[in-house]
Coordinates of C-alpha atoms in Angstrom, one line a residue:
Chain W
X1 CA 10.4 -13.2 20.6
X2 CA 7.5 -10.7 20.8
X3 CA 9.0 -7.2 20.7
X4 CA 6.9 -4.3 21.8
X5 CA 7.9 -0.8 20.4
X6 CA 6.5 1.9 22.6
X7 CA 7.2 5.4 23.8
X8 CA 4.9 7.1 26.3
X9 CA 5.0 10.4 24.5
X10 CA 3.3 10.5 21.1
X11 CA 5.2 11.3 17.9
X12 CA 8.7 10.1 19.1
X13 CA 9.0 7.6 16.2
X14 CA 7.5 4.3 17.3
X15 CA 6.0 3.6 13.8
X16 CA 9.2 4.9 12.2
X17 CA 11.4 2.5 14.1
X18 CA 9.0 -0.5 14.1
X19 CA 8.2 -0.2 10.3
X20 CA 11.8 0.3 9.3
X21 CA 13.1 -2.5 11.5
X22 CA 10.5 -4.7 9.9
X23 CA 11.4 -3.5 6.4
X24 CA 15.2 -3.8 6.8
X25 CA 15.7 -6.7 9.1
X26 CA 12.5 -8.5 8.5
X27 CA 12.1 -12.1 9.8
X28 CA 9.1 -11.1 11.8
X29 CA 5.4 -10.3 11.6
X30 CA 4.6 -6.6 12.0
X31 CA 1.5 -5.9 14.2
X32 CA 0.2 -2.4 14.3
X33 CA -1.6 -2.3 17.7
X34 CA -2.2 1.4 17.6
X35 CA -5.8 0.7 16.7
X36 CA -7.1 4.2 17.2
X37 CA -4.7 5.7 14.8
X38 CA -2.8 3.0 12.8
X39 CA -0.1 4.3 10.5
X40 CA 2.4 1.6 9.7
X41 CA 0.3 0.4 6.7
X42 CA 0.8 3.8 5.1
X43 CA 4.6 3.2 5.0
X44 CA 4.7 -0.6 4.5
X45 CA 1.9 -0.6 2.0
X46 CA 0.8 -4.2 2.4
X47 CA -1.5 -5.9 -0.1
X48 CA -4.4 -6.9 2.1
X49 CA -5.7 -10.5 1.6
X50 CA -8.1 -10.8 4.5
X51 CA -10.2 -8.4 6.7
X52 CA -12.3 -9.5 9.6
X53 CA -14.7 -7.7 12.0
X54 CA -14.1 -7.6 15.7
X55 CA -17.4 -7.7 17.6
X56 CA -18.6 -7.1 21.1
X57 CA -21.9 -8.0 22.6
X58 CA -24.6 -5.6 24.0
X59 CA -27.8 -6.3 25.8
X60 CA -31.1 -6.5 23.9
X61 CA -34.1 -6.2 26.3
X62 CA -37.3 -7.9 25.5
X63 CA -39.5 -5.0 26.7
X64 CA -42.6 -7.3 26.9
X65 CA -40.9 -9.7 29.3
X66 CA -39.3 -6.8 31.2
X67 CA -41.1 -5.5 34.3
X68 CA -38.8 -2.5 34.9
X69 CA -37.6 -3.9 38.2
X70 CA -34.3 -1.9 37.7
X71 CA -31.9 -4.7 38.8
X72 CA -30.0 -4.5 35.5
X73 CA -29.3 -0.8 35.9
X74 CA -28.4 -1.3 39.6
X75 CA -25.9 -3.9 38.7
X76 CA -24.2 -2.4 35.7
X77 CA -20.9 -0.7 36.5
X78 CA -20.7 1.1 33.2
X79 CA -24.0 3.0 33.0
X80 CA -24.7 1.0 29.8
X81 CA -28.2 -0.1 30.8
X82 CA -30.6 2.3 32.2
X83 CA -34.1 1.5 33.2
X84 CA -36.2 4.5 32.5
X85 CA -39.9 5.2 33.2
X86 CA -41.4 3.2 30.4
X87 CA -38.6 1.1 29.0
X88 CA -35.0 0.1 29.5
X89 CA -32.4 2.1 27.6
X90 CA -29.1 0.7 26.4
X91 CA -25.9 2.6 25.5
X92 CA -24.2 0.1 23.3
X93 CA -20.8 1.9 23.3
X94 CA -20.6 1.9 27.1
X95 CA -21.3 -1.9 27.4
X96 CA -18.3 -4.0 28.4
X97 CA -20.1 -7.2 27.5
X98 CA -19.6 -8.7 30.9
X99 CA -22.8 -10.7 30.9
X100 CA -23.9 -9.4 34.3
X101 CA -27.3 -7.8 33.4
X102 CA -28.5 -11.1 32.0
X103 CA -27.5 -12.9 35.1
X104 CA -29.4 -10.5 37.4
X105 CA -32.5 -10.3 35.3
X106 CA -35.3 -12.2 37.1
X107 CA -37.5 -12.2 34.0
X108 CA -34.9 -13.6 31.7
X109 CA -35.6 -10.6 29.4
X110 CA -32.1 -10.0 28.2
X111 CA -30.2 -11.5 25.3
X112 CA -27.0 -10.3 23.8
X113 CA -26.5 -9.1 20.2
X114 CA -23.2 -8.7 18.5
X115 CA -22.0 -5.4 17.0
X116 CA -18.8 -4.6 15.2
X117 CA -16.4 -2.3 17.0
X118 CA -13.6 -2.4 14.4
X119 CA -11.6 -4.4 11.9
X120 CA -8.4 -6.4 11.5
X121 CA -6.6 -6.3 8.2
X122 CA -4.0 -9.0 7.3
X123 CA -1.7 -8.5 4.4
X124 CA 1.8 -9.0 2.9
X125 CA 4.3 -6.5 1.7
X126 CA 5.8 -6.5 -1.8
X127 CA 8.8 -8.4 -0.3
X128 CA 6.4 -11.1 1.0
X129 CA 6.5 -10.0 4.7
X130 CA 3.4 -10.6 6.7
X131 CA 1.7 -7.8 8.7
X132 CA -1.6 -7.1 10.3
X133 CA -3.2 -4.0 11.7
X134 CA -6.4 -3.2 13.6
X135 CA -8.7 -0.2 13.2
X136 CA -11.2 0.9 15.8
X137 CA -14.5 2.4 14.6
X138 CA -14.6 6.1 15.3
X139 CA -16.9 6.8 18.3
X140 CA -16.0 3.6 20.1
X141 CA -14.5 4.0 23.6
X142 CA -11.9 1.2 23.7
X143 CA -9.8 -0.7 21.2
X144 CA -8.6 -3.3 23.7
X145 CA -10.8 -6.2 22.2
X146 CA -9.2 -5.7 18.8
X147 CA -5.7 -5.8 20.2
X148 CA -6.5 -9.0 22.1
X149 CA -7.8 -10.6 19.0
X150 CA -4.6 -9.7 17.1
X151 CA -2.6 -11.3 19.9
X152 CA -4.7 -14.5 19.6
X153 CA -4.1 -14.5 15.9
X154 CA -0.3 -14.3 16.3
X155 CA -0.1 -16.5 19.4
X156 CA 2.1 -19.1 17.8
X157 CA 4.2 -16.7 15.8
X158 CA 7.9 -16.9 16.4
X159 CA 8.7 -13.2 16.0
X160 CA 6.3 -10.3 16.2
X161 CA 7.1 -6.6 16.2
X162 CA 4.2 -4.8 18.0
X163 CA 3.9 -1.2 17.1
X164 CA 2.2 0.1 20.2
X165 CA -0.1 3.1 21.0
X166 CA 1.2 6.2 22.8
X167 CA 0.5 6.7 26.5
X168 CA 0.5 4.2 29.4
X169 CA -3.2 3.4 29.7
X170 CA -5.2 0.2 29.0
X171 CA -4.7 0.1 25.2
X172 CA -0.9 0.3 25.6
X173 CA -1.0 -2.4 28.3
X174 CA -3.1 -4.6 26.1
X175 CA -0.6 -4.1 23.2
X176 CA 2.5 -5.0 25.2
X177 CA 1.3 -7.6 27.7
X178 CA 2.4 -10.5 25.5
X179 CA 5.9 -9.0 24.9
X180 CA 9.1 -10.7 25.8
X181 CA 11.0 -7.6 25.3
X182 CA 10.3 -3.9 24.8
X183 CA 12.0 -1.1 22.9
X184 CA 11.3 2.4 24.2
X185 CA 11.6 5.0 21.4
X186 CA 12.4 8.2 23.3
X187 CA 13.1 11.8 22.3
X188 CA 15.5 13.8 24.3
X189 CA 13.1 16.7 25.3
X190 CA 11.5 17.5 28.7
X191 CA 8.1 16.0 27.7
X192 CA 9.9 13.0 26.1
X193 CA 11.8 12.3 29.3
X194 CA 8.8 12.8 31.6
X195 CA 6.6 10.4 29.5
X196 CA 9.5 7.9 29.2
X197 CA 9.8 7.7 32.9
X198 CA 6.1 6.7 33.2
X199 CA 6.7 4.0 30.6
X200 CA 9.7 2.7 32.5
X201 CA 7.6 2.5 35.6
X202 CA 4.9 0.5 33.7
X203 CA 7.4 -1.9 32.1
X204 CA 9.1 -2.6 35.5
X205 CA 5.6 -3.2 37.0
X206 CA 4.8 -5.6 34.2
X207 CA 8.2 -7.3 34.4
X208 CA 9.1 -6.8 30.8
X209 CA 12.8 -6.2 30.1
X210 CA 13.5 -3.3 27.8
X211 CA 16.1 -1.2 25.9
X212 CA 16.1 2.3 24.5
X213 CA 16.3 3.9 21.1
X214 CA 16.9 7.6 21.1
X215 CA 15.3 9.3 18.2
X216 CA 15.6 12.9 17.1
X217 CA 19.0 13.0 19.0
X218 CA 20.3 16.5 19.4
X219 CA 16.9 18.1 19.4
X220 CA 16.5 19.0 23.1
X221 CA 18.8 18.5 26.0
X222 CA 21.0 15.8 27.8
X223 CA 18.6 14.9 30.5
X224 CA 17.3 11.8 28.8
X225 CA 20.9 10.4 28.4
X226 CA 21.6 11.2 32.0
X227 CA 18.5 9.3 33.1
X228 CA 19.5 6.3 31.0
X229 CA 23.0 6.4 32.4
X230 CA 21.7 6.7 36.0
X231 CA 19.3 3.8 35.6
X232 CA 21.8 1.6 33.6
X233 CA 19.5 1.4 30.6
X234 CA 20.9 0.1 27.3
X235 CA 20.7 2.6 24.4
X236 CA 20.7 0.4 21.3
X237 CA 21.0 3.1 18.8
X238 CA 20.5 6.8 18.3
X239 CA 18.9 8.4 15.3
X240 CA 19.9 12.0 14.8
X241 CA 17.3 14.7 14.3
X242 CA 17.3 15.5 10.6
X243 CA 14.9 17.6 8.7
X244 CA 15.4 15.3 5.8
X245 CA 14.1 12.4 7.8
X246 CA 11.1 14.3 8.9
X247 CA 10.3 15.4 5.4
X248 CA 10.7 11.9 3.9
X249 CA 8.5 10.4 6.6
X250 CA 6.0 13.1 6.0
X251 CA 5.7 11.8 2.5
X252 CA 5.2 8.3 3.6
X253 CA 8.7 7.0 2.7
X254 CA 10.5 4.3 4.6
X255 CA 13.7 5.9 5.8
X256 CA 15.6 2.6 5.3
X257 CA 14.9 3.1 1.6
X258 CA 16.0 6.7 1.6
X259 CA 19.2 6.6 3.7
X260 CA 21.7 3.7 3.8
X261 CA 22.9 4.8 7.2
X262 CA 19.4 4.5 8.6
X263 CA 19.1 1.0 7.0
X264 CA 22.4 0.0 8.6
X265 CA 21.2 1.1 12.0
X266 CA 18.0 -0.9 11.6
X267 CA 20.0 -4.0 10.6
X268 CA 22.3 -3.5 13.7
X269 CA 19.2 -3.0 15.9
X270 CA 17.7 -6.1 14.6
X271 CA 20.8 -8.1 15.2
X272 CA 21.2 -6.8 18.7
X273 CA 17.7 -7.6 19.7
X274 CA 17.3 -11.0 18.1
X275 CA 20.8 -12.0 19.4
X276 CA 19.5 -11.3 22.9
X277 CA 16.8 -13.9 22.1
X278 CA 19.4 -16.5 21.1
X279 CA 21.5 -15.8 24.2
Chain Q
X1 CA -19.2 36.6 30.2
X2 CA -20.2 33.0 30.2
X3 CA -17.7 30.2 30.8
X4 CA -16.2 28.8 27.5
X5 CA -14.2 25.6 27.2
X6 CA -11.5 25.0 24.5
X7 CA -10.0 21.6 24.0
X8 CA -6.9 20.8 22.0
X9 CA -6.7 17.3 20.4
X10 CA -4.7 15.9 17.5
X11 CA -5.4 12.3 16.6
X12 CA -1.7 11.7 15.9
X13 CA 0.7 12.1 18.9
X14 CA 3.5 14.5 19.0
X15 CA 2.0 17.3 16.9
X16 CA 2.4 20.0 19.5
X17 CA -0.8 20.1 21.6
X18 CA 0.8 21.0 24.9
X19 CA 3.3 23.4 23.2
X20 CA 0.4 25.2 21.6
X21 CA -1.7 25.3 24.7
X22 CA 1.2 26.6 26.8
X23 CA 1.7 29.3 24.1
X24 CA -1.9 30.4 24.3
X25 CA -2.0 30.9 28.1
X26 CA -0.7 34.5 28.3
X27 CA -3.5 35.6 26.0
X28 CA -6.3 34.3 28.2
X29 CA -7.1 36.3 31.4
X30 CA -9.1 34.7 34.0
X31 CA -8.8 31.1 33.0
X32 CA -8.4 27.6 34.4
X33 CA -6.2 24.9 32.9
X34 CA -7.2 21.3 32.6
X35 CA -4.5 18.8 31.7
X36 CA -6.6 15.9 30.4
X37 CA -3.7 13.8 29.0
X38 CA -3.8 11.8 32.2
X39 CA -1.5 9.0 31.3
X40 CA 1.2 11.3 30.1
X41 CA 0.6 14.8 31.6
X42 CA 3.2 17.3 30.6
X43 CA 1.7 20.8 31.1
X44 CA 2.9 21.0 34.7
X45 CA 6.5 20.8 33.5
X46 CA 6.2 24.3 32.2
X47 CA 4.5 25.7 35.3
X48 CA 5.8 26.9 38.6
X49 CA 3.0 25.2 40.5
X50 CA 1.9 25.0 44.1
X51 CA -0.3 22.1 44.9
X52 CA -3.5 23.2 46.6
X53 CA -5.2 19.8 47.1
X54 CA -4.8 16.3 45.9
X55 CA -7.2 13.3 45.9
X56 CA -7.0 9.7 45.1
X57 CA -9.0 8.7 42.1
X58 CA -11.0 5.5 42.4
X59 CA -11.8 4.4 38.8
X60 CA -13.2 0.9 39.2
X61 CA -13.7 -1.4 42.1
X62 CA -11.6 -4.6 42.1
X63 CA -12.5 -8.0 43.5
X64 CA -10.8 -8.9 46.7
X65 CA -10.8 -12.7 47.2
X66 CA -10.9 -14.4 50.6
X67 CA -9.5 -17.8 49.8
X68 CA -10.5 -19.1 53.2
X69 CA -14.2 -18.8 52.2
X70 CA -13.5 -20.1 48.7
X71 CA -14.9 -23.6 47.9
X72 CA -13.3 -23.7 44.4
X73 CA -16.6 -24.1 42.6
X74 CA -15.0 -22.2 39.7
X75 CA -18.2 -20.2 39.1
X76 CA -16.2 -16.9 39.1
X77 CA -13.6 -18.2 36.7
X78 CA -16.2 -19.7 34.3
X79 CA -18.3 -16.5 34.3
X80 CA -15.4 -14.0 33.9
X81 CA -15.5 -12.8 30.3
X82 CA -12.1 -11.2 30.6
X83 CA -9.9 -14.1 31.7
X84 CA -9.0 -12.1 34.8
X85 CA -9.2 -15.0 37.3
X86 CA -6.7 -17.9 37.2
X87 CA -7.6 -21.4 38.0
X88 CA -6.3 -21.0 41.5
X89 CA -8.5 -17.9 41.9
X90 CA -5.8 -15.3 41.6
X91 CA -6.7 -11.9 40.1
X92 CA -4.9 -10.8 37.0
X93 CA -5.4 -7.1 37.6
X94 CA -4.4 -6.0 34.1
X95 CA -7.3 -8.0 32.7
X96 CA -10.0 -7.1 35.2
X97 CA -12.6 -4.7 34.0
X98 CA -14.3 -4.3 37.3
X99 CA -17.7 -5.7 36.1
X100 CA -18.4 -7.4 39.5
X101 CA -19.9 -10.6 37.9
X102 CA -17.5 -12.7 40.0
X103 CA -18.9 -11.1 43.2
X104 CA -22.4 -11.8 41.9
X105 CA -21.9 -15.5 41.2
X106 CA -19.8 -16.4 44.2
X107 CA -22.0 -18.6 46.4
X108 CA -20.0 -18.1 49.6
X109 CA -19.3 -14.4 49.6
X110 CA -15.6 -15.0 49.2
X111 CA -15.4 -12.2 46.6
X112 CA -16.1 -8.6 47.6
X113 CA -15.6 -5.6 45.3
X114 CA -13.6 -2.8 46.9
X115 CA -12.5 0.7 46.0
X116 CA -9.1 0.8 44.3
X117 CA -7.2 4.0 43.6
X118 CA -5.8 4.1 40.1
X119 CA -4.5 7.7 40.1
X120 CA -4.3 11.0 41.7
X121 CA -6.1 14.3 40.8
X122 CA -4.4 17.5 41.8
X123 CA -5.5 21.1 41.8
X124 CA -2.6 23.6 41.6
X125 CA -2.0 27.3 41.6
X126 CA 0.1 28.5 38.7
X127 CA 1.2 32.1 37.9
X128 CA -1.5 32.1 35.3
X129 CA -4.5 30.7 37.2
X130 CA -5.6 27.4 38.7
X131 CA -4.7 24.1 37.0
X132 CA -6.4 20.7 37.4
X133 CA -4.3 17.8 36.4
X134 CA -4.1 14.1 37.1
X135 CA -1.9 11.1 36.8
X136 CA -3.1 7.7 36.1
X137 CA -0.9 5.0 37.6
X138 CA 0.9 3.6 34.5
X139 CA -0.9 0.6 33.2
X140 CA -4.2 1.2 34.8
X141 CA -7.7 1.4 33.2
X142 CA -10.5 4.0 33.3
X143 CA -8.5 6.9 31.9
X144 CA -11.8 8.1 30.4
X145 CA -13.3 8.3 33.8
X146 CA -10.3 10.1 35.2
X147 CA -10.5 12.6 32.4
X148 CA -14.2 13.3 33.2
X149 CA -13.2 13.9 36.8
X150 CA -10.5 16.4 35.7
X151 CA -13.1 18.2 33.6
X152 CA -15.6 18.3 36.4
X153 CA -13.1 19.6 38.9
X154 CA -11.9 22.2 36.4
X155 CA -15.5 23.4 35.8
X156 CA -16.1 23.6 39.6
X157 CA -13.0 25.6 40.0
X158 CA -13.8 27.9 37.1
X159 CA -17.3 28.5 38.4
X160 CA -16.0 29.3 41.9
X161 CA -13.4 31.7 40.5
X162 CA -15.8 33.1 38.0
X163 CA -13.3 32.3 35.3
X164 CA -14.1 33.0 31.6
X165 CA -12.1 30.2 30.0
X166 CA -11.1 26.6 30.6
X167 CA -8.2 25.5 28.4
X168 CA -8.0 21.7 28.0
X169 CA -4.9 19.8 27.0
X170 CA -6.1 16.6 25.3
X171 CA -4.4 13.3 24.5
X172 CA -3.6 11.6 21.2
X173 CA -6.0 9.0 19.9
X174 CA -9.8 8.9 19.4
X175 CA -11.1 6.7 22.2
X176 CA -12.4 7.2 25.7
X177 CA -10.0 9.8 27.0
X178 CA -10.3 12.0 23.9
X179 CA -14.1 11.7 24.0
X180 CA -14.2 12.7 27.6
X181 CA -11.9 15.7 26.8
X182 CA -14.2 17.1 24.2
X183 CA -17.8 16.4 25.4
X184 CA -19.6 19.7 26.0
X185 CA -16.7 22.0 25.0
X186 CA -17.4 25.1 22.9
X187 CA -14.3 24.9 20.6
X188 CA -12.0 22.1 19.6
X189 CA -8.6 22.9 18.1
X190 CA -7.0 20.0 16.2
X191 CA -3.3 20.4 16.0
X192 CA -1.8 18.6 13.0
X193 CA 1.4 18.1 11.1
X194 CA 1.8 18.2 7.3
X195 CA 2.5 14.4 7.0
X196 CA 0.7 11.5 5.4
X197 CA 0.2 9.8 8.8
X198 CA -1.0 13.1 10.2
X199 CA -3.6 13.5 7.4
X200 CA -4.8 10.0 8.0
X201 CA -5.2 10.6 11.7
X202 CA -6.8 14.0 11.1
X203 CA -9.5 12.3 9.1
X204 CA -10.4 10.0 12.0
X205 CA -10.2 12.6 14.8
X206 CA -12.3 15.0 12.7
X207 CA -14.8 12.2 12.1
X208 CA -15.0 11.9 15.9
X209 CA -15.1 15.6 16.7
X210 CA -17.8 16.5 14.2
X211 CA -20.3 14.3 16.1
X212 CA -20.2 16.8 18.9
X213 CA -21.9 20.1 18.6
X214 CA -18.7 22.2 18.9
X215 CA -16.7 24.6 16.8
X216 CA -13.8 22.9 15.1
X217 CA -10.6 24.6 13.9
X218 CA -7.3 23.3 12.7
X219 CA -3.7 24.5 13.5
X220 CA -1.0 23.2 11.2
X221 CA 2.2 22.9 13.2
X222 CA 5.7 22.3 11.7
X223 CA 4.0 23.6 8.5
X224 CA 7.1 23.8 6.3
X225 CA 8.1 20.2 6.9
X226 CA 6.7 19.0 3.6
X227 CA 5.0 20.9 0.8
X228 CA 3.2 17.7 -0.3
X229 CA 2.1 17.0 3.2
X230 CA 0.9 20.6 3.7
X231 CA -1.1 20.5 0.5
X232 CA -2.8 17.3 1.7
X233 CA -3.9 19.0 4.9
X234 CA -5.1 22.2 3.1
X235 CA -7.1 20.2 0.6
X236 CA -8.8 18.2 3.4
X237 CA -9.7 21.4 5.3
X238 CA -11.1 22.9 2.2
X239 CA -13.1 19.9 1.3
X240 CA -14.6 19.6 4.7
X241 CA -15.0 23.4 5.1
X242 CA -12.9 23.4 8.3
X243 CA -11.1 26.7 9.3
X244 CA -7.4 26.4 9.2
X245 CA -6.6 29.2 11.6
X246 CA -2.8 29.1 11.9
X247 CA 0.3 27.7 10.3
X248 CA 3.4 27.4 12.5
X249 CA 6.7 26.7 10.7
X250 CA 9.1 24.4 12.4
X251 CA 11.1 26.5 14.9
X252 CA 13.7 25.2 17.2
X253 CA 13.1 28.0 19.6
X254 CA 9.9 26.3 20.6
X255 CA 11.8 23.3 21.8
X256 CA 14.3 25.5 23.5
X257 CA 11.5 27.2 25.3
X258 CA 10.3 23.9 26.7
X259 CA 13.8 22.9 27.7
X260 CA 14.1 26.2 29.5
X261 CA 10.6 25.6 31.1
X262 CA 9.2 28.8 29.6
X263 CA 6.0 29.4 27.8
X264 CA 7.0 29.4 24.1
X265 CA 5.0 32.5 23.2
X266 CA 6.9 34.5 25.8
X267 CA 10.3 33.0 25.1
X268 CA 10.1 33.5 21.3
X269 CA 7.7 36.5 21.2
X270 CA 9.1 37.8 17.9
X271 CA 8.5 34.5 16.2
X272 CA 4.9 34.4 17.4
X273 CA 4.3 37.9 16.2
X274 CA 5.6 37.0 12.7
X275 CA 3.2 34.0 12.4
X276 CA 0.2 36.1 13.4
X277 CA -0.5 34.3 16.7
X278 CA -2.7 37.1 18.0
X279 CA -5.0 36.8 15.1
X280 CA -5.4 33.1 15.8
X281 CA -6.2 33.9 19.4
X282 CA -8.9 36.2 18.2
X283 CA -10.4 33.5 16.0
X284 CA -10.4 31.0 18.8
X285 CA -12.1 33.5 21.1
X286 CA -14.6 34.2 18.5
X287 CA -13.8 37.9 18.2

């Protein structure tokens, strides 16, 4: 089963839950798909045994062959190739590598070169558990190709926990689209509820069944619980808001190591989720 | 006075961008708000708003396939670099990037690119000024483009109103929507928490922001969470010579304010006084 851990709102505890579930219950590969700001490796501290580059193509124009007809610029939907007065200018970061400009060029003046947009690091924890995380180069506009590569790499894996990015846009979709099940980590505050509702809409649209973990329970109000009740959503577990938890996480500690109660909750969570798989 | 734009970003999510922005509002006369966190907009929750106008946002075009004209030559499937077309020529919308190569290579004109609305952009009136905000349909692409639209509309509105300030609520991360939130602004505030993850993310978002010619300042929220974490942030700011303009200790009243749908700096005015919020505002305004 591929399990996506997501939230909508940032900072609700996706990495906390995903990393601790992985650490306590194990029996899965941890994939950190928040490639813009990956954090799980800070807690899990894997020993990295392999790093690879993720590349994307961009057009290289042979200015001698080019007759500045402008067809490439007319075709490009992303403003990545711009015929100017004396030469064709290329904005590499904007290029989606669709291959269109080469197809339309009547002079066959365009070839594609590869450039790195980020990296994937693969490693194991001290306990021998495998994990991988992606890291987008700063300045790049989209981490989707890195996420897709990580999915390819874990295609045949039995169990994957996918620590997903915040929000509901294309990177989150890319992270969760292979998921068989999703866990929404929600915080019971007005912003938390509002963003969770958007995530629910997205998961329903994508036909991914899901359950809920309420984190920082007791922080805000009851509306999140009311929403879950009204929609018949299963709340797997609740983690209370505790300054101690916040402080230990702040220092990079895994809460399962710090608090036996937290560890027990992660074990129960794991059992409930993987039992579902067996059922 | 010329129009100035201030954007709030964070790298890491959940550090308090929207809460901070909302708290700043009463200190800025004559301003326009831009909520650029388009896939999870929250600022409107704290506002009594009256919608003035709303438009569909067309991000990309999408291919519309006329199977009657299709001769199953498979050119579209073979040329699509995003695996967005199945073998029976169905479109997988989540994968489609709107490049139009399929339309280009189709020999029979069976594929036509058409406008496709992926969100809505709204201009509202709030008690504090006009607000431009948007919602991307969950799961859709082109959030960066939608953010750029929100920015444009906010600027148009600000120029019409002769406003002095645009306050921009950004999103977490460092990619297209964040880039679109900070291009061309005068000041970027990075809101951060005193955590290991927060420091890691601060390094990356700062690496992004410093590429733009803008003033950068840091606000440390929930500052008393961890001494070690706090020191890490302080050391980083000192090393990079970044101004840390305010430290806000964790205060439940800020959450209560949001629950009560009130601007935190009005709800917990005494708290904001003790932390020196007014001095921070002066620093942001460049006074």
